[in-house]
Amino acid sequence: MAVQFIRLSHWRDHKQECERLELQMRSAEVLHDFPFTFSKEATLQVCEKQVTRCSFLMTRRLHLVGMWKYECSCGTSVASSDHLRIIDDWNLPSTLCPCCEPITPISICLRSWKDYYEWRCLPLHSPVALLLHWTLTVYHAIQLATITRSVDGSSNKIHIHYLGPDKELLQLAGFAELHALFPGIQVHMELVGPAVPQFRDGERIDLRSYVHCVEVDCSCKSSSDNASLLVSHGRNSAVTMRLHKGFYHDRYKEIVKESFPHLIIASNAGIAAYSSWLPTITIKEMDVPAIFSDYCEEAAHLAACCISSVTNRPLRLPVQLNPFRQPMAVEDSALFLPCYSNCFVFGM
């Protein structure tokens, strides 16, 4: 009888959780839904271990090449990279990558990868979305927070505090696409996190051209006299960055003296998994919209519960699917749930 009571008690505790996870599993098809010709290969076949990230990249001659080498476990990690540099090459022909100014200025709010590819005149077999999900998630977050409406017309500048960068530090050149996404607006990003190497603390980066294609005679090579994307102290650039090592709650007071944010973004934050987020969430001096992302709906749900319990306020932006999540499933996920980088977004 005692054992039966314990089982019933245990079921009451977990019934809600099990029902929630069941609903999340039912939405798996929606998470796998992308417009690309490689979608099945990068989603279902990766989840079923028929394809790996390595094999996917190998078939496209992108394995361990440039920015792509950080897309599988074979690549160098941030922690072990002691001579990092800005990699400014897509390793793709111009027809498969956004290496120059868009043919037509952006005229609509992009709602999907299909919208973005059509605007940038890219074929749906181009794999660039695997790297551009960081940039398009920033774009989506700005749209969700309606930041562009509050930008001072005299400065035309958006200040973003980007928390907890990791793999992004090895793919920073991709953020140059923000120049095309926000024409006429300077985007300045303060990237803050413990993964920033000590020797890069305080480093300033100027992204003044798009990531190059592999074609020698492409016009992307002639811009800025074949100069690198990296400039130590750029002037009037469309996209500028500064790196800071450490936790945001330890560094934000010095950062806001020079750059008060319009928006705070944290990609794949893992708020419920890391106690180090607690003092950051409780920073009350800044009434600034903050948008987070996570790998799966359950992680986002737990993070939302954590934020609400700490702030005693509901989320400003409820948990929702990110249309610009990375279109390749995470391998060997700890949860039996579909996981994608930047999969769900939510905000406070």
mmCIF file of C-alpha atoms in Angstrom:
data_model
loop_
_atom_site.group_PDB
_atom_site.id
_atom_site.type_symbol
_atom_site.label_atom_id
_atom_site.label_comp_id
_atom_site.label_asym_id
_atom_site.label_seq_id
_atom_site.Cartn_x
_atom_site.Cartn_y
_atom_site.Cartn_z
ATOM 1 C CA MET A 1 0.000 0.000 0.000
ATOM 2 C CA ALA A 2 2.850 2.366 0.895
ATOM 3 C CA VAL A 3 4.560 1.619 -2.416
ATOM 4 C CA GLN A 4 1.349 2.348 -4.315
ATOM 5 C CA PHE A 5 0.975 5.679 -2.473
ATOM 6 C CA ILE A 6 4.538 6.645 -3.390
ATOM 7 C CA ARG A 7 3.871 5.773 -7.038
ATOM 8 C CA LEU A 8 0.680 7.859 -7.071
ATOM 9 C CA SER A 9 2.486 10.766 -5.412
ATOM 10 C CA HIS A 10 5.318 10.484 -7.913
ATOM 11 C CA TRP A 11 2.834 10.459 -10.809
ATOM 12 C CA ARG A 12 1.070 13.573 -9.503
ATOM 13 C CA ASP A 13 4.424 15.373 -9.394
ATOM 14 C CA HIS A 14 5.359 14.362 -12.927
ATOM 15 C CA LYS A 15 1.999 14.151 -14.712
ATOM 16 C CA GLN A 16 2.109 17.785 -15.806
ATOM 17 C CA GLU A 17 5.713 17.477 -16.957
ATOM 18 C CA CYS A 18 4.999 14.312 -18.945
ATOM 19 C CA GLU A 19 1.979 15.884 -20.625
ATOM 20 C CA ARG A 20 4.051 18.944 -21.528
ATOM 21 C CA LEU A 21 6.852 16.846 -23.018
ATOM 22 C CA GLU A 22 4.312 14.809 -24.974
ATOM 23 C CA LEU A 23 2.911 17.989 -26.527
ATOM 24 C CA GLN A 24 6.415 19.142 -27.371
ATOM 25 C CA MET A 25 7.147 15.858 -29.128
ATOM 26 C CA ARG A 26 3.968 16.239 -31.189
ATOM 27 C CA SER A 27 5.305 19.529 -32.562
ATOM 28 C CA ALA A 28 8.492 17.869 -33.849
ATOM 29 C CA GLU A 29 7.339 18.050 -37.454
ATOM 30 C CA VAL A 30 6.982 21.816 -37.182
ATOM 31 C CA LEU A 31 10.528 22.119 -35.828
ATOM 32 C CA HIS A 32 11.864 20.024 -38.718
ATOM 33 C CA ASP A 33 10.048 22.155 -41.290
ATOM 34 C CA PHE A 34 12.493 24.170 -43.413
ATOM 35 C CA PRO A 35 12.307 25.230 -47.086
ATOM 36 C CA PHE A 36 15.759 23.924 -48.018
ATOM 37 C CA THR A 37 16.506 21.097 -50.421
ATOM 38 C CA PHE A 38 18.757 19.603 -47.743
ATOM 39 C CA SER A 39 16.155 19.829 -44.943
ATOM 40 C CA LYS A 40 15.484 16.094 -44.555
ATOM 41 C CA GLU A 41 19.191 15.343 -44.560
ATOM 42 C CA ALA A 42 19.952 17.996 -41.928
ATOM 43 C CA THR A 43 16.984 17.272 -39.654
ATOM 44 C CA LEU A 44 15.373 13.817 -39.643
ATOM 45 C CA GLN A 45 18.431 11.971 -40.933
ATOM 46 C CA VAL A 46 20.674 13.675 -38.363
ATOM 47 C CA CYS A 47 18.198 12.823 -35.577
ATOM 48 C CA GLU A 48 18.076 9.215 -36.788
ATOM 49 C CA LYS A 49 21.903 9.125 -37.004
ATOM 50 C CA GLN A 50 21.839 8.371 -40.732
ATOM 51 C CA VAL A 51 23.759 11.599 -41.344
ATOM 52 C CA THR A 52 26.256 13.442 -39.157
ATOM 53 C CA ARG A 53 27.294 17.072 -39.218
ATOM 54 C CA CYS A 54 30.682 15.921 -40.472
ATOM 55 C CA SER A 55 29.250 13.884 -43.337
ATOM 56 C CA PHE A 56 26.881 16.718 -44.282
ATOM 57 C CA LEU A 57 29.765 19.167 -44.526
ATOM 58 C CA MET A 58 32.035 16.652 -46.258
ATOM 59 C CA THR A 59 29.602 16.148 -49.121
ATOM 60 C CA ARG A 60 29.725 19.918 -49.692
ATOM 61 C CA ARG A 61 33.508 20.183 -49.280
ATOM 62 C CA LEU A 62 33.053 22.403 -46.234
ATOM 63 C CA HIS A 63 34.305 20.097 -43.495
ATOM 64 C CA LEU A 64 37.040 21.761 -41.398
ATOM 65 C CA VAL A 65 37.098 24.738 -43.773
ATOM 66 C CA GLY A 66 37.046 28.356 -42.573
ATOM 67 C CA MET A 67 34.039 29.271 -40.431
ATOM 68 C CA TRP A 68 32.504 25.878 -41.208
ATOM 69 C CA LYS A 69 35.082 23.943 -39.216
ATOM 70 C CA TYR A 70 33.386 25.014 -35.990
ATOM 71 C CA GLU A 71 30.115 23.352 -37.019
ATOM 72 C CA CYS A 72 31.174 19.881 -35.888
ATOM 73 C CA SER A 73 33.101 18.415 -32.982
ATOM 74 C CA CYS A 74 36.217 18.078 -35.153
ATOM 75 C CA GLY A 75 36.713 21.846 -35.161
ATOM 76 C CA THR A 76 38.708 23.937 -32.755
ATOM 77 C CA SER A 77 36.842 25.115 -29.661
ATOM 78 C CA VAL A 78 36.863 28.673 -28.391
ATOM 79 C CA ALA A 79 38.780 27.622 -25.285
ATOM 80 C CA SER A 80 41.588 26.005 -27.278
ATOM 81 C CA SER A 81 41.894 28.772 -29.882
ATOM 82 C CA ASP A 82 44.946 30.805 -28.920
ATOM 83 C CA HIS A 83 45.404 32.667 -32.197
ATOM 84 C CA LEU A 84 41.891 33.619 -33.249
ATOM 85 C CA ARG A 85 41.325 35.798 -36.276
ATOM 86 C CA ILE A 86 38.328 36.984 -38.226
ATOM 87 C CA ILE A 87 37.657 34.489 -41.027
ATOM 88 C CA ASP A 88 36.143 36.391 -43.949
ATOM 89 C CA ASP A 89 35.500 33.703 -46.566
ATOM 90 C CA TRP A 90 32.342 31.657 -47.212
ATOM 91 C CA ASN A 91 34.319 29.036 -49.160
ATOM 92 C CA LEU A 92 31.396 29.068 -51.581
ATOM 93 C CA PRO A 93 30.807 30.529 -55.070
ATOM 94 C CA SER A 94 29.018 33.876 -55.277
ATOM 95 C CA THR A 95 25.787 32.226 -56.409
ATOM 96 C CA LEU A 96 25.535 30.425 -53.054
ATOM 97 C CA CYS A 97 26.422 33.168 -50.583
ATOM 98 C CA PRO A 98 25.635 36.827 -49.767
ATOM 99 C CA CYS A 99 29.064 38.291 -50.512
ATOM 100 C CA CYS A 100 27.927 41.668 -51.916
ATOM 101 C CA GLU A 101 25.259 44.303 -51.415
ATOM 102 C CA PRO A 102 21.724 42.983 -51.984
ATOM 103 C CA ILE A 103 20.332 43.522 -55.476
ATOM 104 C CA THR A 104 17.323 45.302 -53.988
ATOM 105 C CA PRO A 105 17.168 47.038 -50.594
ATOM 106 C CA ILE A 106 15.176 45.240 -47.941
ATOM 107 C CA SER A 107 11.558 46.358 -48.209
ATOM 108 C CA ILE A 108 9.631 43.920 -45.998
ATOM 109 C CA CYS A 109 10.016 42.426 -42.559
ATOM 110 C CA LEU A 110 11.526 38.998 -43.146
ATOM 111 C CA ARG A 111 9.446 36.251 -41.534
ATOM 112 C CA SER A 112 11.241 33.084 -42.630
ATOM 113 C CA TRP A 113 14.359 31.622 -44.197
ATOM 114 C CA LYS A 114 12.421 31.504 -47.487
ATOM 115 C CA ASP A 115 11.891 35.278 -47.279
ATOM 116 C CA TYR A 116 15.575 35.852 -46.621
ATOM 117 C CA TYR A 117 16.778 33.552 -49.423
ATOM 118 C CA GLU A 118 14.404 35.143 -51.940
ATOM 119 C CA TRP A 119 15.526 38.644 -50.971
ATOM 120 C CA ARG A 120 19.208 37.678 -51.181
ATOM 121 C CA CYS A 121 18.630 35.736 -54.439
ATOM 122 C CA LEU A 122 20.044 32.535 -52.976
ATOM 123 C CA PRO A 123 19.047 29.028 -54.116
ATOM 124 C CA LEU A 124 17.519 26.786 -51.474
ATOM 125 C CA HIS A 125 20.436 24.363 -51.672
ATOM 126 C CA SER A 126 22.809 27.031 -50.314
ATOM 127 C CA PRO A 127 23.946 26.024 -46.791
ATOM 128 C CA VAL A 128 24.697 29.575 -45.537
ATOM 129 C CA ALA A 129 21.720 29.473 -43.126
ATOM 130 C CA LEU A 130 23.781 27.076 -41.000
ATOM 131 C CA LEU A 131 26.075 29.996 -40.166
ATOM 132 C CA LEU A 132 23.700 32.939 -40.543
ATOM 133 C CA HIS A 133 21.246 31.764 -37.874
ATOM 134 C CA TRP A 134 23.172 33.887 -35.326
ATOM 135 C CA THR A 135 22.731 37.025 -37.435
ATOM 136 C CA LEU A 136 19.120 36.391 -38.439
ATOM 137 C CA THR A 137 18.216 35.611 -34.824
ATOM 138 C CA VAL A 138 19.584 39.046 -33.880
ATOM 139 C CA TYR A 139 17.518 40.542 -36.715
ATOM 140 C CA HIS A 140 14.406 38.675 -35.496
ATOM 141 C CA ALA A 141 15.000 39.772 -31.896
ATOM 142 C CA ILE A 142 15.236 43.416 -32.967
ATOM 143 C CA GLN A 143 11.964 43.066 -34.862
ATOM 144 C CA LEU A 144 10.235 41.389 -31.888
ATOM 145 C CA ALA A 145 11.410 44.142 -29.562
ATOM 146 C CA THR A 146 10.448 46.820 -32.143
ATOM 147 C CA ILE A 147 13.821 48.420 -31.483
ATOM 148 C CA THR A 148 14.084 50.170 -34.853
ATOM 149 C CA ARG A 149 11.128 52.373 -33.901
ATOM 150 C CA SER A 150 12.974 53.710 -30.861
ATOM 151 C CA VAL A 151 16.335 54.400 -32.529
ATOM 152 C CA ASP A 152 17.260 58.058 -32.317
ATOM 153 C CA GLY A 153 16.885 59.500 -35.801
ATOM 154 C CA SER A 154 19.933 61.710 -35.333
ATOM 155 C CA SER A 155 22.270 58.864 -34.424
ATOM 156 C CA ASN A 156 20.792 56.017 -36.492
ATOM 157 C CA LYS A 157 22.553 53.545 -34.258
ATOM 158 C CA ILE A 158 21.380 50.380 -32.505
ATOM 159 C CA HIS A 159 23.297 49.285 -29.413
ATOM 160 C CA ILE A 160 23.029 45.581 -28.567
ATOM 161 C CA HIS A 161 24.498 43.801 -25.574
ATOM 162 C CA TYR A 162 25.046 40.195 -26.669
ATOM 163 C CA LEU A 163 25.542 37.868 -23.708
ATOM 164 C CA GLY A 164 27.295 34.527 -23.468
ATOM 165 C CA PRO A 165 28.852 34.245 -26.956
ATOM 166 C CA ASP A 166 30.720 30.999 -27.549
ATOM 167 C CA LYS A 167 30.846 29.482 -31.025
ATOM 168 C CA GLU A 168 29.845 32.887 -32.383
ATOM 169 C CA LEU A 169 33.316 34.162 -31.465
ATOM 170 C CA LEU A 170 34.702 31.940 -34.208
ATOM 171 C CA GLN A 171 32.110 33.055 -36.764
ATOM 172 C CA LEU A 172 31.919 36.805 -36.117
ATOM 173 C CA ALA A 173 32.244 37.766 -39.784
ATOM 174 C CA GLY A 174 28.703 36.521 -40.403
ATOM 175 C CA PHE A 175 27.345 39.474 -38.421
ATOM 176 C CA ALA A 176 28.410 41.731 -41.310
ATOM 177 C CA GLU A 177 25.091 40.754 -42.900
ATOM 178 C CA LEU A 178 23.402 43.097 -40.401
ATOM 179 C CA HIS A 179 24.597 45.886 -42.709
ATOM 180 C CA ALA A 180 22.223 44.614 -45.415
ATOM 181 C CA LEU A 181 19.415 43.871 -42.958
ATOM 182 C CA PHE A 182 19.510 47.380 -41.441
ATOM 183 C CA PRO A 183 20.596 49.752 -44.234
ATOM 184 C CA GLY A 184 21.473 53.231 -43.071
ATOM 185 C CA ILE A 185 21.703 52.117 -39.436
ATOM 186 C CA GLN A 186 24.921 51.448 -37.552
ATOM 187 C CA VAL A 187 24.721 48.344 -35.397
ATOM 188 C CA HIS A 188 27.065 48.233 -32.415
ATOM 189 C CA MET A 189 27.359 45.032 -30.396
ATOM 190 C CA GLU A 190 28.987 44.514 -27.013
ATOM 191 C CA LEU A 191 29.723 40.782 -26.712
ATOM 192 C CA VAL A 192 30.120 39.746 -23.078
ATOM 193 C CA GLY A 193 30.839 36.296 -21.694
ATOM 194 C CA PRO A 194 33.296 33.978 -19.938
ATOM 195 C CA ALA A 195 34.169 32.264 -23.240
ATOM 196 C CA VAL A 196 35.843 35.432 -24.547
ATOM 197 C CA PRO A 197 39.603 34.720 -24.362
ATOM 198 C CA GLN A 198 41.493 36.967 -21.957
ATOM 199 C CA PHE A 199 43.742 38.279 -24.719
ATOM 200 C CA ARG A 200 40.665 39.495 -26.628
ATOM 201 C CA ASP A 201 39.110 41.368 -23.705
ATOM 202 C CA GLY A 202 38.414 44.907 -24.911
ATOM 203 C CA GLU A 203 39.111 44.088 -28.565
ATOM 204 C CA ARG A 204 37.248 46.267 -31.053
ATOM 205 C CA ILE A 205 36.126 44.840 -34.387
ATOM 206 C CA ASP A 206 34.872 46.670 -37.442
ATOM 207 C CA LEU A 207 32.963 44.671 -40.063
ATOM 208 C CA ARG A 208 33.112 46.951 -43.091
ATOM 209 C CA SER A 209 32.392 44.517 -45.919
ATOM 210 C CA TYR A 210 30.551 41.266 -46.489
ATOM 211 C CA VAL A 211 32.089 37.827 -46.127
ATOM 212 C CA HIS A 212 33.844 36.976 -49.396
ATOM 213 C CA CYS A 213 33.072 34.192 -51.861
ATOM 214 C CA VAL A 214 35.774 32.016 -53.419
ATOM 215 C CA GLU A 215 35.691 33.625 -56.873
ATOM 216 C CA VAL A 216 38.810 35.665 -57.555
ATOM 217 C CA ASP A 217 37.116 38.077 -59.963
ATOM 218 C CA CYS A 218 33.991 38.709 -57.852
ATOM 219 C CA SER A 219 33.280 42.333 -56.959
ATOM 220 C CA CYS A 220 33.411 41.427 -53.263
ATOM 221 C CA LYS A 221 37.202 41.192 -53.630
ATOM 222 C CA SER A 222 37.537 44.691 -55.033
ATOM 223 C CA SER A 223 35.733 46.415 -52.164
ATOM 224 C CA SER A 224 38.022 48.191 -49.726
ATOM 225 C CA ASP A 225 41.051 47.185 -51.813
ATOM 226 C CA ASN A 226 40.845 43.545 -50.748
ATOM 227 C CA ALA A 227 41.086 44.598 -47.112
ATOM 228 C CA SER A 228 40.237 42.240 -44.319
ATOM 229 C CA LEU A 229 36.972 42.568 -42.440
ATOM 230 C CA LEU A 230 38.898 43.241 -39.256
ATOM 231 C CA VAL A 231 39.923 46.805 -38.458
ATOM 232 C CA SER A 232 41.351 47.637 -35.037
ATOM 233 C CA HIS A 233 39.731 51.066 -34.857
ATOM 234 C CA GLY A 234 37.157 51.475 -37.609
ATOM 235 C CA ARG A 235 35.346 54.674 -38.559
ATOM 236 C CA ASN A 236 31.679 54.974 -39.473
ATOM 237 C CA SER A 237 31.282 51.266 -40.013
ATOM 238 C CA ALA A 238 27.873 49.689 -40.403
ATOM 239 C CA VAL A 239 28.627 46.919 -37.873
ATOM 240 C CA THR A 240 31.028 47.354 -34.973
ATOM 241 C CA MET A 241 31.769 45.084 -32.032
ATOM 242 C CA ARG A 242 33.648 45.062 -28.763
ATOM 243 C CA LEU A 243 34.519 41.946 -26.762
ATOM 244 C CA HIS A 244 34.437 41.634 -22.968
ATOM 245 C CA LYS A 245 35.515 38.663 -20.895
ATOM 246 C CA GLY A 246 33.406 37.833 -17.845
ATOM 247 C CA PHE A 247 29.811 37.723 -16.687
ATOM 248 C CA TYR A 248 27.496 40.537 -17.656
ATOM 249 C CA HIS A 249 26.530 41.361 -14.070
ATOM 250 C CA ASP A 250 30.223 41.942 -13.314
ATOM 251 C CA ARG A 251 30.936 44.069 -16.381
ATOM 252 C CA TYR A 252 27.748 45.914 -17.313
ATOM 253 C CA LYS A 253 28.371 49.068 -15.219
ATOM 254 C CA GLU A 254 31.558 49.872 -17.106
ATOM 255 C CA ILE A 255 30.051 48.892 -20.471
ATOM 256 C CA VAL A 256 26.937 51.087 -20.202
ATOM 257 C CA LYS A 257 29.097 54.170 -19.654
ATOM 258 C CA GLU A 258 29.983 54.031 -23.358
ATOM 259 C CA SER A 259 27.173 51.923 -24.779
ATOM 260 C CA PHE A 260 23.740 51.827 -23.154
ATOM 261 C CA PRO A 261 21.731 49.078 -24.888
ATOM 262 C CA HIS A 262 18.530 49.307 -26.860
ATOM 263 C CA LEU A 263 18.333 45.512 -26.545
ATOM 264 C CA ILE A 264 19.976 42.631 -24.682
ATOM 265 C CA ILE A 265 20.280 39.273 -26.476
ATOM 266 C CA ALA A 266 21.493 35.903 -25.187
ATOM 267 C CA SER A 267 21.582 33.031 -27.678
ATOM 268 C CA ASN A 268 21.220 29.433 -26.449
ATOM 269 C CA ALA A 269 21.306 30.875 -22.954
ATOM 270 C CA GLY A 270 20.485 27.830 -20.800
ATOM 271 C CA ILE A 271 19.114 30.062 -18.052
ATOM 272 C CA ALA A 272 17.612 27.202 -16.025
ATOM 273 C CA ALA A 273 20.816 25.171 -16.282
ATOM 274 C CA TYR A 274 23.343 27.771 -15.113
ATOM 275 C CA SER A 275 23.073 29.547 -11.756
ATOM 276 C CA SER A 276 25.386 32.289 -13.062
ATOM 277 C CA TRP A 277 22.358 33.780 -14.851
ATOM 278 C CA LEU A 278 20.618 34.642 -11.566
ATOM 279 C CA PRO A 279 22.524 37.885 -10.774
ATOM 280 C CA THR A 280 22.190 38.966 -14.413
ATOM 281 C CA ILE A 281 18.410 38.511 -14.435
ATOM 282 C CA THR A 282 18.098 40.501 -11.231
ATOM 283 C CA ILE A 283 19.789 43.627 -12.605
ATOM 284 C CA LYS A 284 16.939 46.058 -11.997
ATOM 285 C CA GLU A 285 18.640 49.323 -12.927
ATOM 286 C CA MET A 286 18.137 48.666 -16.644
ATOM 287 C CA ASP A 287 14.621 48.695 -18.014
ATOM 288 C CA VAL A 288 15.785 47.258 -21.329
ATOM 289 C CA PRO A 289 14.091 44.501 -23.342
ATOM 290 C CA ALA A 290 16.027 41.238 -23.174
ATOM 291 C CA ILE A 291 15.461 38.354 -25.565
ATOM 292 C CA PHE A 292 16.839 34.867 -25.010
ATOM 293 C CA SER A 293 16.928 31.713 -27.087
ATOM 294 C CA ASP A 294 17.401 28.053 -26.287
ATOM 295 C CA TYR A 295 17.834 24.703 -28.013
ATOM 296 C CA CYS A 296 14.418 23.185 -27.314
ATOM 297 C CA GLU A 297 10.978 24.100 -26.024
ATOM 298 C CA GLU A 298 11.473 22.425 -22.642
ATOM 299 C CA ALA A 299 14.677 24.385 -21.954
ATOM 300 C CA ALA A 300 12.864 27.579 -22.937
ATOM 301 C CA HIS A 301 9.897 26.679 -20.704
ATOM 302 C CA LEU A 302 12.136 26.047 -17.684
ATOM 303 C CA ALA A 303 14.016 29.286 -18.360
ATOM 304 C CA ALA A 304 10.735 31.209 -18.564
ATOM 305 C CA CYS A 305 9.631 29.740 -15.213
ATOM 306 C CA CYS A 306 12.986 30.692 -13.705
ATOM 307 C CA ILE A 307 12.779 34.288 -14.976
ATOM 308 C CA SER A 308 9.191 34.744 -13.792
ATOM 309 C CA SER A 309 9.967 33.362 -10.330
ATOM 310 C CA VAL A 310 12.965 35.691 -9.951
ATOM 311 C CA THR A 311 11.355 38.860 -11.343
ATOM 312 C CA ASN A 312 7.809 38.184 -10.092
ATOM 313 C CA ARG A 313 6.587 39.290 -13.499
ATOM 314 C CA PRO A 314 5.312 37.427 -16.551
ATOM 315 C CA LEU A 315 7.458 37.374 -19.660
ATOM 316 C CA ARG A 316 7.101 40.302 -22.026
ATOM 317 C CA LEU A 317 7.607 37.895 -24.899
ATOM 318 C CA PRO A 318 6.201 34.375 -24.408
ATOM 319 C CA VAL A 319 8.100 31.293 -25.590
ATOM 320 C CA GLN A 320 7.777 30.932 -29.365
ATOM 321 C CA LEU A 321 9.454 29.175 -32.253
ATOM 322 C CA ASN A 322 12.272 31.083 -33.922
ATOM 323 C CA PRO A 323 11.793 31.033 -37.718
ATOM 324 C CA PHE A 324 15.536 31.642 -38.080
ATOM 325 C CA ARG A 325 16.712 28.704 -35.968
ATOM 326 C CA GLN A 326 19.680 26.806 -37.381
ATOM 327 C CA PRO A 327 18.355 24.334 -39.979
ATOM 328 C CA MET A 328 20.428 21.418 -38.698
ATOM 329 C CA ALA A 329 19.475 19.300 -35.705
ATOM 330 C CA VAL A 330 21.745 19.090 -32.681
ATOM 331 C CA GLU A 331 23.470 15.721 -32.514
ATOM 332 C CA ASP A 332 23.310 13.526 -29.386
ATOM 333 C CA SER A 333 20.939 15.758 -27.452
ATOM 334 C CA ALA A 334 20.520 14.906 -23.752
ATOM 335 C CA LEU A 335 16.731 15.153 -24.171
ATOM 336 C CA PHE A 336 14.603 12.995 -26.432
ATOM 337 C CA LEU A 337 13.326 16.169 -28.041
ATOM 338 C CA PRO A 338 14.173 17.877 -31.326
ATOM 339 C CA CYS A 339 16.919 20.421 -30.631
ATOM 340 C CA TYR A 340 18.201 23.197 -32.843
ATOM 341 C CA SER A 341 20.534 26.087 -32.137
ATOM 342 C CA ASN A 342 18.473 29.222 -31.425
ATOM 343 C CA CYS A 343 15.313 27.130 -31.687
ATOM 344 C CA PHE A 344 12.925 28.991 -29.371
ATOM 345 C CA VAL A 345 12.920 32.638 -28.310
ATOM 346 C CA PHE A 346 11.366 34.418 -25.325
ATOM 347 C CA GLY A 347 11.949 37.680 -23.515
ATOM 348 C CA MET A 348 11.625 39.866 -20.464
#
